[in-house]
CSV table of C-alpha atoms and ligand atoms in Angstrom, one decimal:
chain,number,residue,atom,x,y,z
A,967,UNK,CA,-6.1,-56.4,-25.0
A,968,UNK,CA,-3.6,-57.1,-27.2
A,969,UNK,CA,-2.5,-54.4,-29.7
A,970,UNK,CA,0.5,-55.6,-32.1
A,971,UNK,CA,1.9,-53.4,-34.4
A,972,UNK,CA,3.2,-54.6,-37.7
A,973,UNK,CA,6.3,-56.1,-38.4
A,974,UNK,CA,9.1,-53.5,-38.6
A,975,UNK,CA,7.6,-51.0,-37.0
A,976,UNK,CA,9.1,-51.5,-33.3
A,977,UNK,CA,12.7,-51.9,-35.1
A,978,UNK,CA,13.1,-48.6,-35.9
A,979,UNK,CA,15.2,-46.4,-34.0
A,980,UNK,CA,13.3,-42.7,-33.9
A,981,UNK,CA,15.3,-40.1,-35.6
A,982,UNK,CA,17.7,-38.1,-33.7
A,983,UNK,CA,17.4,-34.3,-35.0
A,984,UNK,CA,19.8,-31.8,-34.6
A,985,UNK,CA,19.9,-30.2,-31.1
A,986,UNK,CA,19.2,-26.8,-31.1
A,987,UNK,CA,19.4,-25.8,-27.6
A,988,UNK,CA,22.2,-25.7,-24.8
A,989,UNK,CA,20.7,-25.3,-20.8
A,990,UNK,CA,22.2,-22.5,-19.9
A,991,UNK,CA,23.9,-20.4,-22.7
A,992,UNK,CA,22.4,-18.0,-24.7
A,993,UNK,CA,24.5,-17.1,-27.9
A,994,UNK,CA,24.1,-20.4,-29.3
A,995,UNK,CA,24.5,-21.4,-33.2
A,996,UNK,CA,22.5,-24.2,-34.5
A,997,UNK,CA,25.3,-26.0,-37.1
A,998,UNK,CA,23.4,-29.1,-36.6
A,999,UNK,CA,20.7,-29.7,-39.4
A,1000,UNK,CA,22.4,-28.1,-42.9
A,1001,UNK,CA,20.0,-25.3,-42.6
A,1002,UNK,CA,20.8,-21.9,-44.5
A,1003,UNK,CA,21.9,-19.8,-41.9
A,1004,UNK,CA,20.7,-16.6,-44.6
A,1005,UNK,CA,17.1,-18.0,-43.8
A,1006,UNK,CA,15.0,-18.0,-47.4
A,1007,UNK,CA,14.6,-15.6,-50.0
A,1008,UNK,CA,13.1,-11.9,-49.0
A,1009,UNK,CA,10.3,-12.8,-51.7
A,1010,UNK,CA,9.6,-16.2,-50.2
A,1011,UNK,CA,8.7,-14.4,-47.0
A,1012,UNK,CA,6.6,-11.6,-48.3
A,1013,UNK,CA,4.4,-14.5,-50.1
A,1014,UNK,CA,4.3,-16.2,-46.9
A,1015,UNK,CA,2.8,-13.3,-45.3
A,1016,UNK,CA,0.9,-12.6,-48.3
A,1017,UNK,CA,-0.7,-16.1,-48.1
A,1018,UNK,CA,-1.8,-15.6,-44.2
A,1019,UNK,CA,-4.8,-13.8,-45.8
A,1020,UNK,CA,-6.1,-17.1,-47.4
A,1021,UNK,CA,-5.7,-19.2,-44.2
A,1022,UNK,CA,-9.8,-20.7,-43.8
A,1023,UNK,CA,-9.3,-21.6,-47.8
A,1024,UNK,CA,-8.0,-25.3,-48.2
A,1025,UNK,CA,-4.7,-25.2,-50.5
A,1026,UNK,CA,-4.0,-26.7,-54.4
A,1027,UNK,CA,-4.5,-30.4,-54.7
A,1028,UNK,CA,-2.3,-30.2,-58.0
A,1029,UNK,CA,0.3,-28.0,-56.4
A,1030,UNK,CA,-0.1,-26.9,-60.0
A,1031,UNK,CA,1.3,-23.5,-59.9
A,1032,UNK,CA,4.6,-24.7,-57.5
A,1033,UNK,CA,5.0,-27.7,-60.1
A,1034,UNK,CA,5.5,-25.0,-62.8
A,1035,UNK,CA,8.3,-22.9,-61.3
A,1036,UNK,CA,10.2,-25.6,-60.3
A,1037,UNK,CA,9.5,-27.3,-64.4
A,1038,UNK,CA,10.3,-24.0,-65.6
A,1039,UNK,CA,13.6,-23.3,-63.1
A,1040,UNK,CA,14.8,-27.0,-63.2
A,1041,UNK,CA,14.3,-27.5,-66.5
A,1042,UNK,CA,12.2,-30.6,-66.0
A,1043,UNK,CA,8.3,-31.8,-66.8
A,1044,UNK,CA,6.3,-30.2,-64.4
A,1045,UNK,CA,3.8,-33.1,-65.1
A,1046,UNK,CA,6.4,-35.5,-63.9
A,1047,UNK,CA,7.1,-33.7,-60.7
A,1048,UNK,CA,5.3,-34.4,-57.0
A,1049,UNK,CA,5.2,-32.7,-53.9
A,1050,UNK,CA,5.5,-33.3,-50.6
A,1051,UNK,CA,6.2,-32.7,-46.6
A,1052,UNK,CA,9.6,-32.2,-47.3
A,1053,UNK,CA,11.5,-35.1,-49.2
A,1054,UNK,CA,11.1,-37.2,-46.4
A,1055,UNK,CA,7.3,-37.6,-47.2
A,1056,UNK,CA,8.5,-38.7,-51.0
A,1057,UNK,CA,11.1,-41.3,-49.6
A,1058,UNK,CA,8.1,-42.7,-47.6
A,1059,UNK,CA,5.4,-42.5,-50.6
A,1060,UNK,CA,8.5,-44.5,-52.3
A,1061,UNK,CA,9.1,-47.2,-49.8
A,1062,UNK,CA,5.0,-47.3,-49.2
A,1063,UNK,CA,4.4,-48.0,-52.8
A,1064,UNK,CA,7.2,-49.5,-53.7
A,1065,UNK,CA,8.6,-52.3,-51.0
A,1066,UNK,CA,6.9,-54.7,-48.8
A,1067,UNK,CA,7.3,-57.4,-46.2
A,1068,UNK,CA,10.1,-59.8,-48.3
A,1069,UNK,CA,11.6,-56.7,-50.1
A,1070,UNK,CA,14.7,-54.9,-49.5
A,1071,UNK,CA,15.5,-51.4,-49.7
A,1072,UNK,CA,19.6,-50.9,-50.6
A,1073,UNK,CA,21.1,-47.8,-49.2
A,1074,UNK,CA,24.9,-47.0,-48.5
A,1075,UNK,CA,26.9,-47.5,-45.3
A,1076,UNK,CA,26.3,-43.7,-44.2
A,1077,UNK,CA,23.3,-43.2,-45.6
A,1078,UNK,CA,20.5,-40.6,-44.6
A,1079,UNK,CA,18.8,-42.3,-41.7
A,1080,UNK,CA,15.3,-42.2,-43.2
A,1081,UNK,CA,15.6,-44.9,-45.9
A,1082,UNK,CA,16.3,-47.1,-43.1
A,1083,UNK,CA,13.3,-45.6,-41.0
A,1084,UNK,CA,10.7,-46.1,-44.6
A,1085,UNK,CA,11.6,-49.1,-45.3
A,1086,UNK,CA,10.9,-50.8,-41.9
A,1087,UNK,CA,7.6,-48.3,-41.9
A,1088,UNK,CA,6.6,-50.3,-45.4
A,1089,UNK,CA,7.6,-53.3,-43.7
A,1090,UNK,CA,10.3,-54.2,-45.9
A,1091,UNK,CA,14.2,-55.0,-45.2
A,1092,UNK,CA,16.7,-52.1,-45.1
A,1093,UNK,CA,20.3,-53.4,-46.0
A,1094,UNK,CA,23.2,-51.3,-46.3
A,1095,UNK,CA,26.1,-51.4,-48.9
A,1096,UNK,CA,30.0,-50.4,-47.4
A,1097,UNK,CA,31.2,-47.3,-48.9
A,1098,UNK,CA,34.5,-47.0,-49.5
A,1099,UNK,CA,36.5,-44.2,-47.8
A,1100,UNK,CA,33.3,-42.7,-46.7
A,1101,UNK,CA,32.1,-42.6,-50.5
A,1102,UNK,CA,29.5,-44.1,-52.2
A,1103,UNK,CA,30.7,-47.5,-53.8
A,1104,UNK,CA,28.9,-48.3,-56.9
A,1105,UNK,CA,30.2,-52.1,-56.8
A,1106,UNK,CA,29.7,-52.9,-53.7
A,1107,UNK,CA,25.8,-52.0,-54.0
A,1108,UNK,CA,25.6,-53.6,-57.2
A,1109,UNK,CA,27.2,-56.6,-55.6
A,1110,UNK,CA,24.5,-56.5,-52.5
A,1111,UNK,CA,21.3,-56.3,-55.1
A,1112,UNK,CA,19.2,-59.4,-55.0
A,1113,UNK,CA,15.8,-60.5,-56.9
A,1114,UNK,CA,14.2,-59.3,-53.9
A,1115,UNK,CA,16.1,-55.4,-54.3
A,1116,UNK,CA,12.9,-52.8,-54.9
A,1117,UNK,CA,14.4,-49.6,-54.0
A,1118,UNK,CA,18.0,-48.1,-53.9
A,1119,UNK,CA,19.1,-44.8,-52.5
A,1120,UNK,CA,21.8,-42.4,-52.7
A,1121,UNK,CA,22.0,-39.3,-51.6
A,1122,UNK,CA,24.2,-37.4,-53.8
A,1123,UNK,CA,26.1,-35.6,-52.3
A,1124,UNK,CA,25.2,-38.0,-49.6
A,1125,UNK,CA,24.5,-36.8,-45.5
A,1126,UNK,CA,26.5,-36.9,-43.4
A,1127,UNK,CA,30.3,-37.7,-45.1
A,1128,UNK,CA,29.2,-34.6,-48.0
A,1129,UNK,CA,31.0,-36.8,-50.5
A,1130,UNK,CA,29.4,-37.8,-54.2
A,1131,UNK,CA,29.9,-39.7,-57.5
A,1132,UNK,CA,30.4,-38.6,-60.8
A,1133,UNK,CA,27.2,-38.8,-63.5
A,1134,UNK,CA,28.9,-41.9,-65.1
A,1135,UNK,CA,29.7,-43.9,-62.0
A,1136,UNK,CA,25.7,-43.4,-61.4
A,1137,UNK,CA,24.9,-44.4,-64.9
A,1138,UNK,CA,27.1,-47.3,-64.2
A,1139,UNK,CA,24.9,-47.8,-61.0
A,1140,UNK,CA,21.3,-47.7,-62.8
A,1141,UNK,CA,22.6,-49.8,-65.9
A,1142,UNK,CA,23.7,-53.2,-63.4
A,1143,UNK,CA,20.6,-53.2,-61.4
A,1144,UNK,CA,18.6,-55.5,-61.4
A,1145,UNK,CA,15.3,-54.9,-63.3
A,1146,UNK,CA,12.8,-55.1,-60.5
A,1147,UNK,CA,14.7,-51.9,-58.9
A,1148,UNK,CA,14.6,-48.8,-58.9
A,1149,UNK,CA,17.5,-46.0,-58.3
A,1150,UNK,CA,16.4,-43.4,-56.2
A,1151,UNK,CA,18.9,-39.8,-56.5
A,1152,UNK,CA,18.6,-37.9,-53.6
A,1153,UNK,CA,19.2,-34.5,-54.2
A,1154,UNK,CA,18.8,-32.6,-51.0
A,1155,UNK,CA,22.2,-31.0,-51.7
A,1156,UNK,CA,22.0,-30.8,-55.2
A,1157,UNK,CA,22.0,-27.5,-55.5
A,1158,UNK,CA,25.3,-27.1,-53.8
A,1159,UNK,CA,26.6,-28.7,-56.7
A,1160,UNK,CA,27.8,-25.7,-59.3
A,1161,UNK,CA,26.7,-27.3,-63.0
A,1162,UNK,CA,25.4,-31.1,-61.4
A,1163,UNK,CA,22.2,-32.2,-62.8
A,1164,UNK,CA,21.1,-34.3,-60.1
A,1165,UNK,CA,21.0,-36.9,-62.2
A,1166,UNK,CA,17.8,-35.2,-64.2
A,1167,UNK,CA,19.4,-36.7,-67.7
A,1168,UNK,CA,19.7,-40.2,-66.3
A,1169,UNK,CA,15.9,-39.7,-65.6
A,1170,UNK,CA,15.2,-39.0,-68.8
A,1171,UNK,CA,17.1,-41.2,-70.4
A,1172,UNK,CA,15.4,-44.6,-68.2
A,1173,UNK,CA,12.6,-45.5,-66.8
A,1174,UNK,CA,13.7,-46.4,-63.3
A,1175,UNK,CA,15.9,-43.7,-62.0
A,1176,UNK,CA,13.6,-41.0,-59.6
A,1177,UNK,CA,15.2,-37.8,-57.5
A,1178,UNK,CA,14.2,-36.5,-54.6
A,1179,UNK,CA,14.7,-32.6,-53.7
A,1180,UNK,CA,14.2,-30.3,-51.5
A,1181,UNK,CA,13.2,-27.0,-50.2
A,1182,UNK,CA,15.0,-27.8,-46.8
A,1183,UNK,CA,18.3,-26.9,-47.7
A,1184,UNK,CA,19.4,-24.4,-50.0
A,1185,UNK,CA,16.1,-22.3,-50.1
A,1186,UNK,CA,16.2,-22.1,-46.5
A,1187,UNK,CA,12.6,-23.3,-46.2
A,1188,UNK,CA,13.3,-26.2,-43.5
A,1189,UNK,CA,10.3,-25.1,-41.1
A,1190,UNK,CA,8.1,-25.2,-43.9
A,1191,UNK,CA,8.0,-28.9,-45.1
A,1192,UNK,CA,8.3,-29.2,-48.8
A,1193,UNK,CA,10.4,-31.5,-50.8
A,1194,UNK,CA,9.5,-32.6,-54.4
A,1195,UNK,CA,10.6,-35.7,-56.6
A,1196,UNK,CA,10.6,-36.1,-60.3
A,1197,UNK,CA,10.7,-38.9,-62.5
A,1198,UNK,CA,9.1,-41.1,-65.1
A,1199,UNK,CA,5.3,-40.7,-65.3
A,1200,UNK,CA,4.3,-44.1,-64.2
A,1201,UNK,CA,6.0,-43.9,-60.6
A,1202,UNK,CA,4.9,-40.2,-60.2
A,1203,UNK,CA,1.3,-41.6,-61.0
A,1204,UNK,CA,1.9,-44.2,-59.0
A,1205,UNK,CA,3.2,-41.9,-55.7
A,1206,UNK,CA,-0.1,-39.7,-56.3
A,1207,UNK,CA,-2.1,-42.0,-55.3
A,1208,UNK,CA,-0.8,-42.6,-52.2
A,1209,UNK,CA,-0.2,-38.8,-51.4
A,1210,UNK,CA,-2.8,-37.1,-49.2
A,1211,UNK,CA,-4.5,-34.5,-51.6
A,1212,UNK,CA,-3.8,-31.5,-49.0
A,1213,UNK,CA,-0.3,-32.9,-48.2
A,1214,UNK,CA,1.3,-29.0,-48.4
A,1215,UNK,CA,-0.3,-26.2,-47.0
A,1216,UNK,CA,-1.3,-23.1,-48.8
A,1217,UNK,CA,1.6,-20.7,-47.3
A,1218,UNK,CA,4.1,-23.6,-47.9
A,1219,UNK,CA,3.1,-24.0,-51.7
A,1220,UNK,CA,3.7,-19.9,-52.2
A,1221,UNK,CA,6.6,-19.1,-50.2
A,1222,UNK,CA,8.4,-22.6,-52.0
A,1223,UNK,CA,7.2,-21.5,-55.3
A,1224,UNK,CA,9.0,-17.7,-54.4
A,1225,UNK,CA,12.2,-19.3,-53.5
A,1226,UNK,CA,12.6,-21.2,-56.2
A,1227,UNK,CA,12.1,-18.3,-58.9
A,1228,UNK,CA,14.5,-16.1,-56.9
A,1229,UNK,CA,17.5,-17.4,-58.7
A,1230,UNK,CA,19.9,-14.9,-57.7
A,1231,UNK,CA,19.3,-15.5,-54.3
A,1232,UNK,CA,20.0,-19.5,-54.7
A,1233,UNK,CA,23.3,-18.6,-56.7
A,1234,UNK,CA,24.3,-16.3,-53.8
A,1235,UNK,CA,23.9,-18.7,-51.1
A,1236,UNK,CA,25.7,-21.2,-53.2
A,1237,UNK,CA,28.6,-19.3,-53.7
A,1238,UNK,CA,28.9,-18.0,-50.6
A,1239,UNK,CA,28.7,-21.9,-48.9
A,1240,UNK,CA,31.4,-22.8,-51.6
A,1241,UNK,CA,33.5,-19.8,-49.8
A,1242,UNK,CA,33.2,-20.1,-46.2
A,1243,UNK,CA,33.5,-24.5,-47.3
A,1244,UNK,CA,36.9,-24.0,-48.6
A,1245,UNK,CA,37.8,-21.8,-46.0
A,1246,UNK,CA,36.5,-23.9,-42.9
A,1247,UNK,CA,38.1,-27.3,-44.4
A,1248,UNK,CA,41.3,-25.4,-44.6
A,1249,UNK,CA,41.7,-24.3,-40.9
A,1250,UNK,CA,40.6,-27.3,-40.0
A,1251,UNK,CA,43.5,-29.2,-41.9
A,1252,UNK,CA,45.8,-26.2,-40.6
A,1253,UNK,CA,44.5,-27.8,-37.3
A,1254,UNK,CA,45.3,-31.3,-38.6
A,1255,UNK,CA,41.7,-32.2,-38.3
A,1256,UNK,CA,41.5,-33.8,-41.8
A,1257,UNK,CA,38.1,-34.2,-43.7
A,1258,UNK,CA,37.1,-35.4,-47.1
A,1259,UNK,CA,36.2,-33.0,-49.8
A,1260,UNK,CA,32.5,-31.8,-49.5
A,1261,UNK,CA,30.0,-30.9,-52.2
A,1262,UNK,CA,27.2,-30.1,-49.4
A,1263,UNK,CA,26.5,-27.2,-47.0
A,1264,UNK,CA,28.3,-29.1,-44.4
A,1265,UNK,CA,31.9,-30.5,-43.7
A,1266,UNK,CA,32.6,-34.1,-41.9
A,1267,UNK,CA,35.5,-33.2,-39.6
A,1268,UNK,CA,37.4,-36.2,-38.6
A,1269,UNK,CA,38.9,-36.4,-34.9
A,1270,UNK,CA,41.5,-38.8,-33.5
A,1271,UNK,CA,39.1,-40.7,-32.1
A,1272,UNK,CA,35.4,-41.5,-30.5
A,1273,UNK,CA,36.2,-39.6,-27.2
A,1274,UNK,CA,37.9,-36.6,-28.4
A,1275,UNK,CA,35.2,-36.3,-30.9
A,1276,UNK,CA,32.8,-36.1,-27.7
A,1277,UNK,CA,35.0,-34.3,-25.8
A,1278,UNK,CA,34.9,-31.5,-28.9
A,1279,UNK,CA,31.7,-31.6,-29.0
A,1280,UNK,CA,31.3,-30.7,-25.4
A,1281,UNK,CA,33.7,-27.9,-25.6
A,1282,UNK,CA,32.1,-26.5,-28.4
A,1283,UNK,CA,28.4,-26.6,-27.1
A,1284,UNK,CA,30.0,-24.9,-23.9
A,1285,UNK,CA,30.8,-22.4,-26.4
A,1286,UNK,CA,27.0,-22.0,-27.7
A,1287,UNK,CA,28.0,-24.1,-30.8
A,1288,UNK,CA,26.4,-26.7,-31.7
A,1289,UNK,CA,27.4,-29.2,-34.2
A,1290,UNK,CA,26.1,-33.2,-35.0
A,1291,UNK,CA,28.0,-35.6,-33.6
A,1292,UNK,CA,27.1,-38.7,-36.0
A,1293,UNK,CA,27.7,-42.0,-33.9
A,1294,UNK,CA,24.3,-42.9,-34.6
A,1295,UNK,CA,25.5,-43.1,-38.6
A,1296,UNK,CA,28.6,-45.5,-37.5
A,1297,UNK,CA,31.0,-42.3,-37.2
A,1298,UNK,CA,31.6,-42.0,-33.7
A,1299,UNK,CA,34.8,-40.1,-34.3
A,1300,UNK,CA,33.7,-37.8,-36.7
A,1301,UNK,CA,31.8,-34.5,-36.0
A,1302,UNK,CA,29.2,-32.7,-39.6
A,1303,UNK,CA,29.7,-29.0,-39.1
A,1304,UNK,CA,26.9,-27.2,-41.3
A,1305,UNK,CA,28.3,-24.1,-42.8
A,1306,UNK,CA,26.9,-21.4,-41.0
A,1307,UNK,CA,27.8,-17.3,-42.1
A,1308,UNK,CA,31.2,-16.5,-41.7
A,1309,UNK,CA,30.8,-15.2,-38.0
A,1310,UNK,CA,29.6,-18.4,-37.1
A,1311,UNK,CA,32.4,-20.6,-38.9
A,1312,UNK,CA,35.2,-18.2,-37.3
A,1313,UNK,CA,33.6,-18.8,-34.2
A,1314,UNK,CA,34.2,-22.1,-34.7
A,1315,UNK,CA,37.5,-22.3,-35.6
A,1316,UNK,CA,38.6,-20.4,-32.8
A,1317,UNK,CA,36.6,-23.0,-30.6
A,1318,UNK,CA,38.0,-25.9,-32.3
A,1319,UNK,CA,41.0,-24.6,-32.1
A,1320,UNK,CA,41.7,-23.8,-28.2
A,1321,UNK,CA,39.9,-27.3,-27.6
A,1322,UNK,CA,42.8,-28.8,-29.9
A,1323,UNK,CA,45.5,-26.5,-27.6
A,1324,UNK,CA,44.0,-27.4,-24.6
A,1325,UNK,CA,44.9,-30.9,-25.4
A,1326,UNK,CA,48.1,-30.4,-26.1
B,837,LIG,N1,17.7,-36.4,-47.8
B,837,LIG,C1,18.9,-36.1,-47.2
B,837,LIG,C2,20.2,-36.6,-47.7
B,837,LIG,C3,18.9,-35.2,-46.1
B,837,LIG,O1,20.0,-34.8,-45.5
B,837,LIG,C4,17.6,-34.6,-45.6
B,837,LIG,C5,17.5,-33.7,-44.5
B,837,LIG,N2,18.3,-33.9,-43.4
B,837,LIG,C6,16.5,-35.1,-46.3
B,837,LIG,C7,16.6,-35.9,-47.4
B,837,LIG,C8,15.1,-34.7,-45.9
B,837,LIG,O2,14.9,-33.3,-46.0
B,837,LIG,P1,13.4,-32.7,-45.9
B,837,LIG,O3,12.4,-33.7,-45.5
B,837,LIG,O4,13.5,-31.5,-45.0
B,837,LIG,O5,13.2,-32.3,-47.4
């Protein structure tokens, strides 16, 4: 017997989450996968519980009610929004419907690894544009666009190097491709972003420009699995039909619908990231660990080079710290610290800074 699967498929490299665990220490802090160390809104866990009641019933196809709140709080056509597993089930429906065997899928130099991982699922060609000083370089992916381009992504701000491009460099971007593509925004760390539209007017304003979101992130819902995209009507009619009709449970659907209503909350959480941000990238420069400004719930420390980066990260997960070393995203020397609360980042000053003594 000889089963064979399809092209692609036995390229990709499975994706490497963040560890959460250290054999042996008990006071650990998970940095490692931009969660909200405040957890999710207090209502988005009463109408979790709430929904426990309603477990034998099978949940909205529509997701009609969730699709409202996030129209009404985003300021965007709930008709021309889809859900899904997280975002990661939307950058898959994407690369599904939209890229094939002989298509490539563009994505940048550090790029989140699952547009690599979707488009060799779809059986299509993932090729990555170079960045320049860790940020998105709109040139250089215009200049690696072909006739056979379907699908280009960009996280912005982009995971892991937290950096992003103005509203007009992206414009820039959607105007030069070429006119079988489409731009895909991904705006799991939108929200970080005090006043950024994740590109929601550029949507509007074309017919080939898409976001992906997230419930992941900010709204602290990462154990839950919802995501959402929004765009012109022909792609999101296009996506539905490829989505399974009970892709999102029925507690998912109510506690994401919570969180996103509870603006207060989001506001909070921002702000307080944007504090304990400025205040981490600071003692790390006091430390002369440098890093590039961050728009994201996480910093990209840079270390002299590949093996004190690994010896850091030793020290710290000695310490019960853990952070993501990202040599699997071509940054061997660099370390992405996710903001935890401010316990948690002093804690990890204080580590990073006796491993930085010991050395010297
Ligand atoms: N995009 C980016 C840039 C991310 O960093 C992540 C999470 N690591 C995702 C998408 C996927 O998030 P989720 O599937 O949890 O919505």
């Amino acid at each position: 017997m000889t089963l064979t699967p399809q092209p692609g498929i036995m390229d990709i490299a499975l994706y490497q989450g963040g560890a959460a665990h250290v054999p042996g220490v008990a006071d650990v802090v998970k940095l490692s996968s931009n969660e909200n160390p405040f957890g999710p809104s207090p209502h988005a866990l009463d109408a979790f519980r709430q929904a426990a009641g309603q477990l034998h019933v099978y949940p909205s196809t529509s997701h009609e009610s969730l699709r409202t709140a996030i129209g009404e709080i985003q300021g965007v056509d709930p008709a021309r929004v889809i859900c899904g597993a997280g975002s990661d089930e939307i950058i898959s429906f994407l690369c599904y419907a939209y890229a094939g065997p002989g298509d490539e899928v563009l994505h940048t130099e550090h790029g989140f690894a699952m547009y690599r991982i979707s488009a060799l699922a779809a059986g299509a060609t993932p090729v990555a544009a170079p960045e320049r000083d860790r940020v998105t370089d709109v040139d250089a992916l215009l200049a690696a666009c072909t006739d056979r381009t379907r699908l280009v992504f960009i996280a912005n701000p982009n995971n892991p190097t937290g950096t992003m491009i103005s509203n007009a460099e992206l414009a820039r971007l959607a105007d030069g491709l070429p006119e079988q593509a489409m731009l895909v925004l991904d705006g799991a760390y939108a929200e970080y972003v005090d006043g950024y539209d994740a590109g929601k007017a550029l949507i509007d304003a074309r017919d080939n420009v898409f976001m992906t979101r997230t419930f992941s992130k900010i709204y602290g819902l990462g154990g839950l699995r919802v995501g959402w995209g929004y765009g012109p009507q022909h792609i999101i009619d296009t996506l539905n039909r490829i989505r399974g009709p009970f892709n999102l449970s029925g507690p998912a659907l109510k506690a994401a619908e919570a969180a996103m209503r509870d603006v207060a909350y989001t506001d909070k959480c921002r702000s307080e990231n944007a504090r304990m941000r400025a205040w981490l990238a600071h003692k790390l420069a006091e430390l002369g660990l440098p890093s590039d400004t961050s728009s994201a719930n996480f910093i990209l420390v840079r270390l002299a080079d590949t093996a004190q980066a690994t010896a850091c990260d030793a020290y710290l997960k000695s310490k019960g710290l853990i952070v993501r070393p990202v040599a699997s995203y071509g940054l061997p020397h660099c370390l992405r610290i996710t903001m935890g609360d401010e316990t948690a980042c002093k804690r990890v000053v204080n580590a990073i800074a006796a491993f930085i003594g010991d050395l010297s």
